[in-house]
Tab-separated table of C-alpha atoms in Angstrom:
chain	number	residue	atom	x	y	z
A	1	UNK	CA	21.184	52.287	-34.426
A	2	UNK	CA	23.648	49.824	-33.005
A	3	UNK	CA	22.587	46.474	-31.558
A	4	UNK	CA	23.802	46.197	-27.945
A	5	UNK	CA	24.853	42.660	-27.064
A	6	UNK	CA	25.926	41.851	-23.519
A	7	UNK	CA	29.011	39.682	-23.189
A	8	UNK	CA	29.010	37.450	-20.128
A	9	UNK	CA	32.500	36.014	-19.673
A	10	UNK	CA	32.535	32.246	-19.119
A	11	UNK	CA	28.779	32.151	-19.937
A	12	UNK	CA	27.970	33.573	-23.398
A	13	UNK	CA	26.088	36.538	-24.900
A	14	UNK	CA	22.610	38.001	-24.356
A	15	UNK	CA	20.500	40.619	-26.105
A	16	UNK	CA	16.779	41.088	-25.863
A	17	UNK	CA	15.221	37.670	-25.377
A	18	UNK	CA	18.038	35.877	-27.228
A	19	UNK	CA	21.122	34.225	-25.825
A	20	UNK	CA	23.975	32.026	-26.956
A	21	UNK	CA	25.833	30.129	-24.249
A	22	UNK	CA	29.060	28.172	-24.284
A	23	UNK	CA	28.462	24.525	-25.114
A	24	UNK	CA	25.298	25.363	-27.126
A	25	UNK	CA	25.092	23.310	-30.316
A	26	UNK	CA	25.288	24.616	-33.880
A	27	UNK	CA	21.581	23.789	-34.178
A	28	UNK	CA	20.793	25.981	-31.150
A	29	UNK	CA	22.831	28.842	-32.611
A	30	UNK	CA	20.998	28.557	-35.944
A	31	UNK	CA	17.628	28.378	-34.194
A	32	UNK	CA	18.501	31.548	-32.261
A	33	UNK	CA	20.303	33.597	-34.933
A	34	UNK	CA	19.196	32.010	-38.187
A	35	UNK	CA	21.443	30.928	-41.025
A	36	UNK	CA	24.911	32.446	-40.695
A	37	UNK	CA	25.912	35.120	-43.205
A	38	UNK	CA	29.102	33.198	-43.799
A	39	UNK	CA	30.814	30.058	-42.585
A	40	UNK	CA	34.550	29.522	-42.426
A	41	UNK	CA	35.963	26.243	-41.162
A	42	UNK	CA	34.208	25.721	-37.815
A	43	UNK	CA	32.978	29.319	-37.344
A	44	UNK	CA	29.671	31.047	-38.021
A	45	UNK	CA	29.547	34.774	-38.805
A	46	UNK	CA	26.589	37.105	-38.142
A	47	UNK	CA	25.798	40.849	-38.072
A	48	UNK	CA	27.633	41.727	-41.300
A	49	UNK	CA	30.418	39.343	-40.247
A	50	UNK	CA	31.065	41.371	-37.080
A	51	UNK	CA	30.150	38.492	-34.743
A	52	UNK	CA	32.063	35.225	-34.978
A	53	UNK	CA	31.034	32.098	-33.111
A	54	UNK	CA	33.562	29.240	-33.003
A	55	UNK	CA	32.663	25.608	-32.412
A	56	UNK	CA	34.740	22.701	-31.132
A	57	UNK	CA	35.006	19.287	-32.808
A	58	UNK	CA	31.663	18.255	-31.313
A	59	UNK	CA	29.951	21.364	-32.784
A	60	UNK	CA	29.585	23.131	-29.422
A	61	UNK	CA	30.196	26.864	-28.869
A	62	UNK	CA	33.676	27.506	-27.414
A	63	UNK	CA	34.445	31.136	-28.397
A	64	UNK	CA	32.458	34.273	-29.281
A	65	UNK	CA	34.173	37.292	-30.813
A	66	UNK	CA	33.107	40.763	-31.939
A	67	UNK	CA	35.223	41.998	-34.857
A	68	UNK	CA	33.745	45.356	-35.840
A	69	UNK	CA	35.752	47.788	-33.737
A	70	UNK	CA	34.693	51.435	-33.586
A	71	UNK	CA	32.924	51.219	-36.970
A	72	UNK	CA	30.785	48.303	-35.774
A	73	UNK	CA	27.017	48.047	-36.164
A	74	UNK	CA	27.021	45.971	-32.971
A	75	UNK	CA	27.927	47.238	-29.516
A	76	UNK	CA	29.458	44.583	-27.295
A	77	UNK	CA	28.818	45.421	-23.643
A	78	UNK	CA	31.110	43.782	-21.093
A	79	UNK	CA	30.961	44.456	-17.344
A	80	UNK	CA	28.698	47.433	-18.115
A	81	UNK	CA	31.272	48.962	-20.511
A	82	UNK	CA	30.726	49.491	-24.238
A	83	UNK	CA	33.859	47.724	-25.445
A	84	UNK	CA	34.390	49.568	-28.733
A	85	UNK	CA	33.227	52.998	-27.579
A	86	UNK	CA	35.550	53.555	-24.607
A	87	UNK	CA	39.236	54.230	-25.097
A	88	UNK	CA	41.519	51.213	-25.102
A	89	UNK	CA	43.155	51.965	-21.738
A	90	UNK	CA	39.792	52.284	-19.986
A	91	UNK	CA	38.577	48.922	-21.276
A	92	UNK	CA	41.911	47.321	-20.402
A	93	UNK	CA	41.579	48.497	-16.778
A	94	UNK	CA	37.971	47.244	-16.530
A	95	UNK	CA	39.017	43.824	-17.838
A	96	UNK	CA	42.111	43.764	-15.603
A	97	UNK	CA	40.015	44.464	-12.502
A	98	UNK	CA	37.378	41.850	-13.340
A	99	UNK	CA	39.966	39.234	-14.321
A	100	UNK	CA	41.795	39.414	-10.986
A	101	UNK	CA	44.707	37.297	-12.141
A	102	UNK	CA	47.187	36.513	-14.902
A	103	UNK	CA	47.204	38.629	-18.073
A	104	UNK	CA	49.233	37.830	-21.177
A	105	UNK	CA	50.840	40.644	-23.165
A	106	UNK	CA	53.113	38.683	-25.497
A	107	UNK	CA	52.255	40.936	-28.462
A	108	UNK	CA	53.529	44.239	-26.992
A	109	UNK	CA	50.154	45.905	-26.494
A	110	UNK	CA	48.448	44.716	-29.673
A	111	UNK	CA	46.497	42.066	-27.777
A	112	UNK	CA	45.915	40.873	-24.247
A	113	UNK	CA	44.545	37.648	-22.802
A	114	UNK	CA	42.797	37.760	-19.431
A	115	UNK	CA	43.099	34.161	-18.269
A	116	UNK	CA	40.668	33.980	-15.339
A	117	UNK	CA	37.782	35.542	-17.270
A	118	UNK	CA	38.770	34.024	-20.663
A	119	UNK	CA	38.591	37.397	-22.426
A	120	UNK	CA	40.839	38.472	-25.277
A	121	UNK	CA	41.229	41.916	-26.886
A	122	UNK	CA	43.052	42.916	-30.062
A	123	UNK	CA	43.979	46.015	-32.069
A	124	UNK	CA	45.953	46.479	-35.273
A	125	UNK	CA	47.683	49.682	-34.236
A	126	UNK	CA	48.814	51.223	-30.931
A	127	UNK	CA	49.085	54.925	-30.010
A	128	UNK	CA	52.892	54.527	-29.953
A	129	UNK	CA	52.775	53.380	-33.592
A	130	UNK	CA	50.952	56.562	-34.603
A	131	UNK	CA	53.539	58.710	-32.817
A	132	UNK	CA	56.316	56.856	-34.637
A	133	UNK	CA	54.532	57.503	-37.961
A	134	UNK	CA	54.320	61.220	-37.191
A	135	UNK	CA	58.050	61.390	-36.414
A	136	UNK	CA	58.863	59.503	-39.607
A	137	UNK	CA	56.601	61.775	-41.676
A	138	UNK	CA	58.294	64.865	-40.257
A	139	UNK	CA	61.754	63.409	-40.945
A	140	UNK	CA	60.711	62.808	-44.552
A	141	UNK	CA	59.247	66.302	-44.960
A	142	UNK	CA	55.655	65.046	-45.191
A	143	UNK	CA	52.947	67.311	-43.798
A	144	UNK	CA	51.011	65.461	-41.103
A	145	UNK	CA	48.544	68.257	-40.305
A	146	UNK	CA	45.004	67.481	-41.464
A	147	UNK	CA	46.166	64.095	-42.762
A	148	UNK	CA	42.970	62.033	-42.913
A	149	UNK	CA	44.757	58.671	-42.917
A	150	UNK	CA	46.785	59.660	-39.876
A	151	UNK	CA	43.641	60.804	-38.047
A	152	UNK	CA	41.932	57.488	-38.857
A	153	UNK	CA	44.962	55.594	-37.572
A	154	UNK	CA	44.979	57.702	-34.401
A	155	UNK	CA	41.284	56.936	-33.813
A	156	UNK	CA	41.788	53.201	-34.428
A	157	UNK	CA	44.788	53.147	-32.077
A	158	UNK	CA	42.677	54.535	-29.227
A	159	UNK	CA	40.102	51.691	-29.415
A	160	UNK	CA	40.124	47.910	-29.574
A	161	UNK	CA	39.307	46.289	-32.930
A	162	UNK	CA	38.109	42.963	-31.510
A	163	UNK	CA	37.004	41.444	-28.229
A	164	UNK	CA	36.267	37.803	-27.583
A	165	UNK	CA	35.184	35.531	-24.772
A	166	UNK	CA	35.875	31.843	-24.435
A	167	UNK	CA	34.479	29.047	-22.367
A	168	UNK	CA	36.320	28.173	-19.170
A	169	UNK	CA	39.815	26.945	-20.026
A	170	UNK	CA	39.712	28.330	-23.589
A	171	UNK	CA	42.966	30.223	-23.037
A	172	UNK	CA	45.776	28.164	-21.581
A	173	UNK	CA	48.251	29.852	-19.229
A	174	UNK	CA	51.316	28.038	-20.572
A	175	UNK	CA	52.767	31.249	-22.076
A	176	UNK	CA	51.533	33.646	-19.429
A	177	UNK	CA	53.168	36.908	-18.468
A	178	UNK	CA	52.022	39.592	-16.063
């Protein structure tokens, strides 16, 4: 059974009687979650490395990201929506509505930054990429029916692979686009 963890943009995360808030110290995070499963630079990883918590130079929480995608053992819940379970377009529209402001799409649909709410989403493959693969397979005489890899790619393309929230001001609007 998946662990549901509520993401509260500009605040932190909550599940059960536990919470991690922006500006909490590394000591607070360890007291709440225990020893991290892995540490890389200034980040702690938990839940089979599906939850990353980044710290600033003063060892305070500045960013929280879920990395498990649709295969995740954790279920990030944001604005009442299960981020990895709904299709990518549905989550995008929820985040767009709640953000009510500038959104960056400088990576052609692979990732978006919602500036007002400091939320970021990412995926490795888009539905358009899968369609291009199918066309290329057909042109090369490769059977794409019942192709397990293609079906996995199609499933991944329909969902986000990662979602993160940052403290206020985490994302800067200097490269913004609408």
